[in-house]
């Protein structure tokens, strides 16, 4: 994760029941689409957050606020995502995910 993006997962975690860090996107998905702000860039964080319905507004507000003071970083929120976004492999005999 890009060090400049650290405030984003910290803000999100306060409102989420669960968080999963996925590998960052590569290829065409890794760059901005030149959308509304004309921006392009590199994907530096790809997390999924399980947010209770009654926390959605607070979650979105926290992410917007966290992203305001991050020069060169745009926070995009998408979803909802399918439950398998939060699945993890079963632990091996030592109790660690395999």
mmCIF file of N, CA and C in Angstrom:
data_model
loop_
_atom_site.group_PDB
_atom_site.id
_atom_site.type_symbol
_atom_site.label_atom_id
_atom_site.label_comp_id
_atom_site.label_asym_id
_atom_site.label_seq_id
_atom_site.Cartn_x
_atom_site.Cartn_y
_atom_site.Cartn_z
ATOM 1 N N UNK A 1 0.851 -1.174 0.000
ATOM 2 C CA UNK A 1 0.000 0.000 0.000
ATOM 3 C C UNK A 1 0.894 1.233 0.000
ATOM 4 N N UNK A 2 0.505 2.196 -0.772
ATOM 5 C CA UNK A 2 1.184 3.487 -0.801
ATOM 6 C C UNK A 2 1.017 4.145 0.568
ATOM 7 N N UNK A 3 2.123 4.603 1.156
ATOM 8 C CA UNK A 3 2.082 5.201 2.494
ATOM 9 C C UNK A 3 1.116 6.380 2.564
ATOM 10 N N UNK A 4 0.975 7.110 1.471
ATOM 11 C CA UNK A 4 0.078 8.256 1.460
ATOM 12 C C UNK A 4 -1.383 7.886 1.605
ATOM 13 N N UNK A 5 -1.722 6.628 1.343
ATOM 14 C CA UNK A 5 -3.116 6.186 1.408
ATOM 15 C C UNK A 5 -3.494 5.633 2.778
ATOM 16 N N UNK A 6 -2.590 5.591 3.729
ATOM 17 C CA UNK A 6 -2.862 4.980 5.039
ATOM 18 C C UNK A 6 -4.095 5.532 5.763
ATOM 19 N N UNK A 7 -4.404 6.809 5.657
ATOM 20 C CA UNK A 7 -5.609 7.299 6.357
ATOM 21 C C UNK A 7 -6.905 6.668 5.846
ATOM 22 N N UNK A 8 -6.907 6.170 4.628
ATOM 23 C CA UNK A 8 -8.142 5.626 4.045
ATOM 24 C C UNK A 8 -8.586 4.356 4.764
ATOM 25 N N UNK A 9 -7.762 3.300 4.860
ATOM 26 C CA UNK A 9 -8.245 2.110 5.573
ATOM 27 C C UNK A 9 -8.486 2.358 7.059
ATOM 28 N N UNK A 10 -7.739 3.272 7.655
ATOM 29 C CA UNK A 10 -7.968 3.594 9.065
ATOM 30 C C UNK A 10 -9.358 4.201 9.250
ATOM 31 N N UNK A 11 -9.748 5.110 8.369
ATOM 32 C CA UNK A 11 -11.066 5.736 8.447
ATOM 33 C C UNK A 11 -12.171 4.722 8.153
ATOM 34 N N UNK A 12 -11.954 3.878 7.163
ATOM 35 C CA UNK A 12 -12.966 2.894 6.781
ATOM 36 C C UNK A 12 -13.197 1.862 7.870
ATOM 37 N N UNK A 13 -12.131 1.423 8.506
ATOM 38 C CA UNK A 13 -12.232 0.360 9.506
ATOM 39 C C UNK A 13 -13.101 0.750 10.692
ATOM 40 N N UNK A 14 -13.191 2.044 10.983
ATOM 41 C CA UNK A 14 -14.016 2.492 12.118
ATOM 42 C C UNK A 14 -15.499 2.215 11.903
ATOM 43 N N UNK A 15 -15.898 2.002 10.660
ATOM 44 C CA UNK A 15 -17.319 1.836 10.348
ATOM 45 C C UNK A 15 -17.646 0.466 9.751
ATOM 46 N N UNK A 16 -16.646 -0.391 9.609
ATOM 47 C CA UNK A 16 -16.841 -1.675 8.942
ATOM 48 C C UNK A 16 -16.813 -2.828 9.945
ATOM 49 N N UNK A 17 -17.622 -3.828 9.666
ATOM 50 C CA UNK A 17 -17.629 -5.028 10.498
ATOM 51 C C UNK A 17 -16.474 -5.951 10.131
ATOM 52 N N UNK A 18 -16.015 -5.855 8.892
ATOM 53 C CA UNK A 18 -14.917 -6.694 8.423
ATOM 54 C C UNK A 18 -14.220 -5.986 7.268
ATOM 55 N N UNK A 19 -12.925 -6.232 7.139
ATOM 56 C CA UNK A 19 -12.150 -5.669 6.038
ATOM 57 C C UNK A 19 -11.260 -6.744 5.452
ATOM 58 N N UNK A 20 -11.110 -6.695 4.136
ATOM 59 C CA UNK A 20 -10.238 -7.640 3.434
ATOM 60 C C UNK A 20 -9.373 -6.836 2.473
ATOM 61 N N UNK A 21 -8.073 -7.069 2.509
ATOM 62 C CA UNK A 21 -7.165 -6.410 1.567
ATOM 63 C C UNK A 21 -6.944 -7.349 0.385
ATOM 64 N N UNK A 22 -7.336 -6.886 -0.783
ATOM 65 C CA UNK A 22 -7.133 -7.635 -2.019
ATOM 66 C C UNK A 22 -5.890 -7.095 -2.724
ATOM 67 N N UNK A 23 -5.292 -7.889 -3.611
ATOM 68 C CA UNK A 23 -4.168 -7.361 -4.389
ATOM 69 C C UNK A 23 -4.621 -6.152 -5.202
ATOM 70 N N UNK A 24 -3.722 -5.203 -5.392
ATOM 71 C CA UNK A 24 -4.082 -4.032 -6.198
ATOM 72 C C UNK A 24 -4.353 -4.464 -7.626
ATOM 73 N N UNK A 25 -5.197 -3.702 -8.287
ATOM 74 C CA UNK A 25 -5.532 -3.990 -9.679
ATOM 75 C C UNK A 25 -4.323 -3.712 -10.564
ATOM 76 N N UNK A 26 -4.229 -4.464 -11.629
ATOM 77 C CA UNK A 26 -3.170 -4.241 -12.620
ATOM 78 C C UNK A 26 -3.815 -4.117 -13.993
ATOM 79 N N UNK A 27 -3.027 -3.741 -14.969
ATOM 80 C CA UNK A 27 -3.538 -3.615 -16.326
ATOM 81 C C UNK A 27 -4.502 -2.457 -16.446
ATOM 82 N N UNK A 28 -5.477 -2.570 -17.344
ATOM 83 C CA UNK A 28 -6.399 -1.458 -17.603
ATOM 84 C C UNK A 28 -7.189 -1.014 -16.371
ATOM 85 N N UNK A 29 -7.458 -1.938 -15.436
ATOM 86 C CA UNK A 29 -8.228 -1.573 -14.242
ATOM 87 C C UNK A 29 -7.407 -0.765 -13.238
ATOM 88 N N UNK A 30 -6.095 -0.736 -13.413
ATOM 89 C CA UNK A 30 -5.225 -0.075 -12.444
ATOM 90 C C UNK A 30 -5.168 1.433 -12.633
ATOM 91 N N UNK A 31 -5.665 1.935 -13.729
ATOM 92 C CA UNK A 31 -5.539 3.352 -14.035
ATOM 93 C C UNK A 31 -6.901 4.017 -14.075
ATOM 94 N N UNK A 32 -6.915 5.303 -13.749
ATOM 95 C CA UNK A 32 -8.157 6.059 -13.826
ATOM 96 C C UNK A 32 -8.702 6.018 -15.242
ATOM 97 N N UNK A 33 -9.976 6.246 -15.370
ATOM 98 C CA UNK A 33 -10.613 6.171 -16.682
ATOM 99 C C UNK A 33 -10.704 7.523 -17.361
ATOM 100 N N UNK A 34 -10.040 8.539 -16.776
ATOM 101 C CA UNK A 34 -10.143 9.873 -17.347
ATOM 102 C C UNK A 34 -11.528 10.447 -17.164
ATOM 103 N N UNK A 35 -12.256 9.935 -16.184
ATOM 104 C CA UNK A 35 -13.649 10.313 -15.951
ATOM 105 C C UNK A 35 -13.840 11.771 -15.615
ATOM 106 N N UNK A 36 -14.732 12.017 -14.714
ATOM 107 C CA UNK A 36 -15.185 13.363 -14.378
ATOM 108 C C UNK A 36 -14.037 14.347 -14.121
ATOM 109 N N UNK A 37 -13.002 13.905 -13.382
ATOM 110 C CA UNK A 37 -11.902 14.822 -13.081
ATOM 111 C C UNK A 37 -10.758 14.698 -14.080
ATOM 112 N N UNK A 38 -10.917 13.847 -15.100
ATOM 113 C CA UNK A 38 -9.883 13.680 -16.113
ATOM 114 C C UNK A 38 -8.671 12.930 -15.609
ATOM 115 N N UNK A 39 -8.747 12.424 -14.381
ATOM 116 C CA UNK A 39 -7.579 11.816 -13.757
ATOM 117 C C UNK A 39 -7.231 10.441 -14.276
ATOM 118 N N UNK A 40 -5.976 10.168 -14.202
ATOM 119 C CA UNK A 40 -5.468 8.829 -14.435
ATOM 120 C C UNK A 40 -4.524 8.548 -13.291
ATOM 121 N N UNK A 41 -4.124 7.330 -13.123
ATOM 122 C CA UNK A 41 -3.213 7.038 -12.026
ATOM 123 C C UNK A 41 -2.976 5.569 -11.858
ATOM 124 N N UNK A 42 -2.436 5.246 -10.723
ATOM 125 C CA UNK A 42 -2.077 3.876 -10.390
ATOM 126 C C UNK A 42 -2.911 3.428 -9.204
ATOM 127 N N UNK A 43 -3.385 2.212 -9.230
ATOM 128 C CA UNK A 43 -4.156 1.650 -8.128
ATOM 129 C C UNK A 43 -3.185 1.310 -6.996
ATOM 130 N N UNK A 44 -3.380 1.900 -5.812
ATOM 131 C CA UNK A 44 -2.455 1.675 -4.704
ATOM 132 C C UNK A 44 -3.088 0.934 -3.537
ATOM 133 N N UNK A 45 -4.394 0.735 -3.572
ATOM 134 C CA UNK A 45 -5.090 0.066 -2.488
ATOM 135 C C UNK A 45 -6.364 -0.548 -3.054
ATOM 136 N N UNK A 46 -6.668 -1.768 -2.656
ATOM 137 C CA UNK A 46 -7.853 -2.459 -3.163
ATOM 138 C C UNK A 46 -8.473 -3.248 -2.013
ATOM 139 N N UNK A 47 -9.185 -2.553 -1.160
ATOM 140 C CA UNK A 47 -9.787 -3.178 0.009
ATOM 141 C C UNK A 47 -11.284 -3.352 -0.184
ATOM 142 N N UNK A 48 -11.839 -4.326 0.519
ATOM 143 C CA UNK A 48 -13.286 -4.520 0.565
ATOM 144 C C UNK A 48 -13.703 -4.403 2.025
ATOM 145 N N UNK A 49 -14.787 -3.700 2.268
ATOM 146 C CA UNK A 49 -15.280 -3.490 3.629
ATOM 147 C C UNK A 49 -16.720 -3.962 3.723
ATOM 148 N N UNK A 50 -17.011 -4.714 4.760
ATOM 149 C CA UNK A 50 -18.365 -5.163 5.038
ATOM 150 C C UNK A 50 -18.959 -4.140 6.011
ATOM 151 N N UNK A 51 -19.901 -3.351 5.508
ATOM 152 C CA UNK A 51 -20.430 -2.217 6.273
ATOM 153 C C UNK A 51 -21.902 -2.458 6.590
ATOM 154 N N UNK A 52 -22.250 -2.421 7.864
ATOM 155 C CA UNK A 52 -23.671 -2.550 8.217
ATOM 156 C C UNK A 52 -24.484 -1.426 7.562
ATOM 157 N N UNK A 53 -25.709 -1.746 7.181
ATOM 158 C CA UNK A 53 -26.568 -0.768 6.502
ATOM 159 C C UNK A 53 -26.650 0.554 7.254
ATOM 160 N N UNK A 54 -26.768 0.496 8.590
ATOM 161 C CA UNK A 54 -26.928 1.735 9.349
ATOM 162 C C UNK A 54 -25.634 2.533 9.488
ATOM 163 N N UNK A 55 -24.512 2.010 8.974
ATOM 164 C CA UNK A 55 -23.229 2.708 9.034
ATOM 165 C C UNK A 55 -22.791 3.229 7.661
ATOM 166 N N UNK A 56 -23.585 2.989 6.628
ATOM 167 C CA UNK A 56 -23.188 3.347 5.269
ATOM 168 C C UNK A 56 -22.881 4.833 5.112
ATOM 169 N N UNK A 57 -23.760 5.691 5.584
ATOM 170 C CA UNK A 57 -23.537 7.132 5.427
ATOM 171 C C UNK A 57 -22.281 7.584 6.164
ATOM 172 N N UNK A 58 -22.078 7.098 7.384
ATOM 173 C CA UNK A 58 -20.883 7.462 8.150
ATOM 174 C C UNK A 58 -19.616 6.931 7.474
ATOM 175 N N UNK A 59 -19.691 5.733 6.921
ATOM 176 C CA UNK A 59 -18.562 5.127 6.198
ATOM 177 C C UNK A 59 -18.176 5.990 4.999
ATOM 178 N N UNK A 60 -19.161 6.347 4.186
ATOM 179 C CA UNK A 60 -18.883 7.165 3.001
ATOM 180 C C UNK A 60 -18.341 8.539 3.377
ATOM 181 N N UNK A 61 -18.901 9.148 4.421
ATOM 182 C CA UNK A 61 -18.426 10.461 4.868
ATOM 183 C C UNK A 61 -16.990 10.375 5.377
ATOM 184 N N UNK A 62 -16.669 9.318 6.106
ATOM 185 C CA UNK A 62 -15.308 9.148 6.633
ATOM 186 C C UNK A 62 -14.305 8.979 5.499
ATOM 187 N N UNK A 63 -14.676 8.230 4.463
ATOM 188 C CA UNK A 63 -13.762 8.052 3.333
ATOM 189 C C UNK A 63 -13.587 9.339 2.545
ATOM 190 N N UNK A 64 -14.667 10.082 2.384
ATOM 191 C CA UNK A 64 -14.559 11.365 1.684
ATOM 192 C C UNK A 64 -13.635 12.310 2.445
ATOM 193 N N UNK A 65 -13.808 12.360 3.748
ATOM 194 C CA UNK A 65 -12.961 13.227 4.573
ATOM 195 C C UNK A 65 -11.509 12.757 4.546
ATOM 196 N N UNK A 66 -11.280 11.457 4.654
ATOM 197 C CA UNK A 66 -9.912 10.928 4.642
ATOM 198 C C UNK A 66 -9.211 11.237 3.328
ATOM 199 N N UNK A 67 -9.953 11.244 2.235
ATOM 200 C CA UNK A 67 -9.358 11.483 0.929
ATOM 201 C C UNK A 67 -9.121 12.941 0.595
ATOM 202 N N UNK A 68 -9.699 13.857 1.357
ATOM 203 C CA UNK A 68 -9.587 15.283 1.039
ATOM 204 C C UNK A 68 -8.169 15.819 1.140
ATOM 205 N N UNK A 69 -7.406 15.353 2.081
ATOM 206 C CA UNK A 69 -6.070 15.901 2.310
ATOM 207 C C UNK A 69 -4.963 14.970 1.828
ATOM 208 N N UNK A 70 -5.247 14.188 0.812
ATOM 209 C CA UNK A 70 -4.245 13.259 0.284
ATOM 210 C C UNK A 70 -3.858 13.699 -1.122
ATOM 211 N N UNK A 71 -2.822 14.508 -1.250
ATOM 212 C CA UNK A 71 -2.445 14.983 -2.574
ATOM 213 C C UNK A 71 -2.078 13.833 -3.495
ATOM 214 N N UNK A 72 -2.654 13.865 -4.691
ATOM 215 C CA UNK A 72 -2.347 12.846 -5.689
ATOM 216 C C UNK A 72 -3.071 11.529 -5.499
ATOM 217 N N UNK A 73 -3.957 11.440 -4.513
ATOM 218 C CA UNK A 73 -4.694 10.190 -4.273
ATOM 219 C C UNK A 73 -6.184 10.472 -4.394
ATOM 220 N N UNK A 74 -6.844 9.665 -5.216
ATOM 221 C CA UNK A 74 -8.292 9.759 -5.389
ATOM 222 C C UNK A 74 -8.910 8.513 -4.759
ATOM 223 N N UNK A 75 -9.915 8.690 -3.946
ATOM 224 C CA UNK A 75 -10.593 7.572 -3.296
ATOM 225 C C UNK A 75 -11.855 7.271 -4.085
ATOM 226 N N UNK A 76 -11.951 6.049 -4.601
ATOM 227 C CA UNK A 76 -13.142 5.596 -5.309
ATOM 228 C C UNK A 76 -13.820 4.531 -4.455
ATOM 229 N N UNK A 77 -15.114 4.672 -4.247
ATOM 230 C CA UNK A 77 -15.887 3.705 -3.484
ATOM 231 C C UNK A 77 -16.869 3.060 -4.438
ATOM 232 N N UNK A 78 -16.859 1.734 -4.490
ATOM 233 C CA UNK A 78 -17.775 0.983 -5.336
ATOM 234 C C UNK A 78 -18.446 -0.098 -4.496
ATOM 235 N N UNK A 79 -19.456 -0.693 -5.037
ATOM 236 C CA UNK A 79 -20.110 -1.778 -4.318
ATOM 237 C C UNK A 79 -21.610 -1.555 -4.323
ATOM 238 N N UNK A 80 -22.355 -2.389 -3.716
ATOM 239 C CA UNK A 80 -21.905 -3.463 -2.827
ATOM 240 C C UNK A 80 -21.276 -4.622 -3.600
ATOM 241 N N UNK A 81 -20.414 -5.350 -2.903
ATOM 242 C CA UNK A 81 -19.716 -6.486 -3.480
ATOM 243 C C UNK A 81 -20.313 -7.793 -2.980
ATOM 244 N N UNK A 82 -20.112 -8.825 -3.743
ATOM 245 C CA UNK A 82 -20.630 -10.149 -3.391
ATOM 246 C C UNK A 82 -19.954 -10.668 -2.114
ATOM 247 N N UNK A 83 -20.662 -11.501 -1.352
ATOM 248 C CA UNK A 83 -20.087 -12.020 -0.100
ATOM 249 C C UNK A 83 -18.737 -12.718 -0.273
ATOM 250 N N UNK A 84 -18.477 -13.305 -1.434
ATOM 251 C CA UNK A 84 -17.193 -14.003 -1.586
ATOM 252 C C UNK A 84 -16.003 -13.053 -1.528
ATOM 253 N N UNK A 85 -16.248 -11.750 -1.602
ATOM 254 C CA UNK A 85 -15.157 -10.786 -1.442
ATOM 255 C C UNK A 85 -14.531 -10.875 -0.059
ATOM 256 N N UNK A 86 -15.251 -11.461 0.887
ATOM 257 C CA UNK A 86 -14.781 -11.550 2.266
ATOM 258 C C UNK A 86 -14.380 -12.964 2.658
ATOM 259 N N UNK A 87 -14.398 -13.879 1.698
ATOM 260 C CA UNK A 87 -14.028 -15.263 1.981
ATOM 261 C C UNK A 87 -12.514 -15.400 2.077
ATOM 262 N N UNK A 88 -12.073 -16.284 2.941
ATOM 263 C CA UNK A 88 -10.651 -16.589 3.091
ATOM 264 C C UNK A 88 -10.495 -18.092 3.050
ATOM 265 N N UNK A 89 -9.345 -18.571 2.603
ATOM 266 C CA UNK A 89 -9.145 -20.020 2.605
ATOM 267 C C UNK A 89 -9.166 -20.551 4.038
ATOM 268 N N UNK A 90 -9.539 -21.821 4.199
ATOM 269 C CA UNK A 90 -9.563 -22.378 5.555
ATOM 270 C C UNK A 90 -8.146 -22.419 6.127
ATOM 271 N N UNK A 91 -8.017 -22.314 7.452
ATOM 272 C CA UNK A 91 -6.690 -22.364 8.054
ATOM 273 C C UNK A 91 -6.055 -23.749 7.873
ATOM 274 N N UNK A 92 -4.735 -23.772 7.777
ATOM 275 C CA UNK A 92 -4.034 -25.055 7.711
ATOM 276 C C UNK A 92 -3.887 -25.592 9.142
ATOM 277 N N UNK A 93 -3.134 -26.680 9.341
ATOM 278 C CA UNK A 93 -3.010 -27.295 10.675
ATOM 279 C C UNK A 93 -2.372 -26.357 11.698
ATOM 280 N N UNK A 94 -1.656 -25.334 11.239
ATOM 281 C CA UNK A 94 -1.014 -24.406 12.173
ATOM 282 C C UNK A 94 -1.928 -23.220 12.499
ATOM 283 N N UNK A 95 -3.129 -23.192 11.911
ATOM 284 C CA UNK A 95 -4.070 -22.116 12.196
ATOM 285 C C UNK A 95 -3.904 -20.892 11.313
ATOM 286 N N UNK A 96 -3.048 -20.968 10.291
ATOM 287 C CA UNK A 96 -2.857 -19.836 9.389
ATOM 288 C C UNK A 96 -3.556 -20.142 8.082
ATOM 289 N N UNK A 97 -4.083 -19.110 7.399
ATOM 290 C CA UNK A 97 -4.747 -19.352 6.116
ATOM 291 C C UNK A 97 -3.778 -19.996 5.141
ATOM 292 N N UNK A 98 -4.284 -20.979 4.398
ATOM 293 C CA UNK A 98 -3.416 -21.672 3.437
ATOM 294 C C UNK A 98 -3.364 -20.956 2.118
#
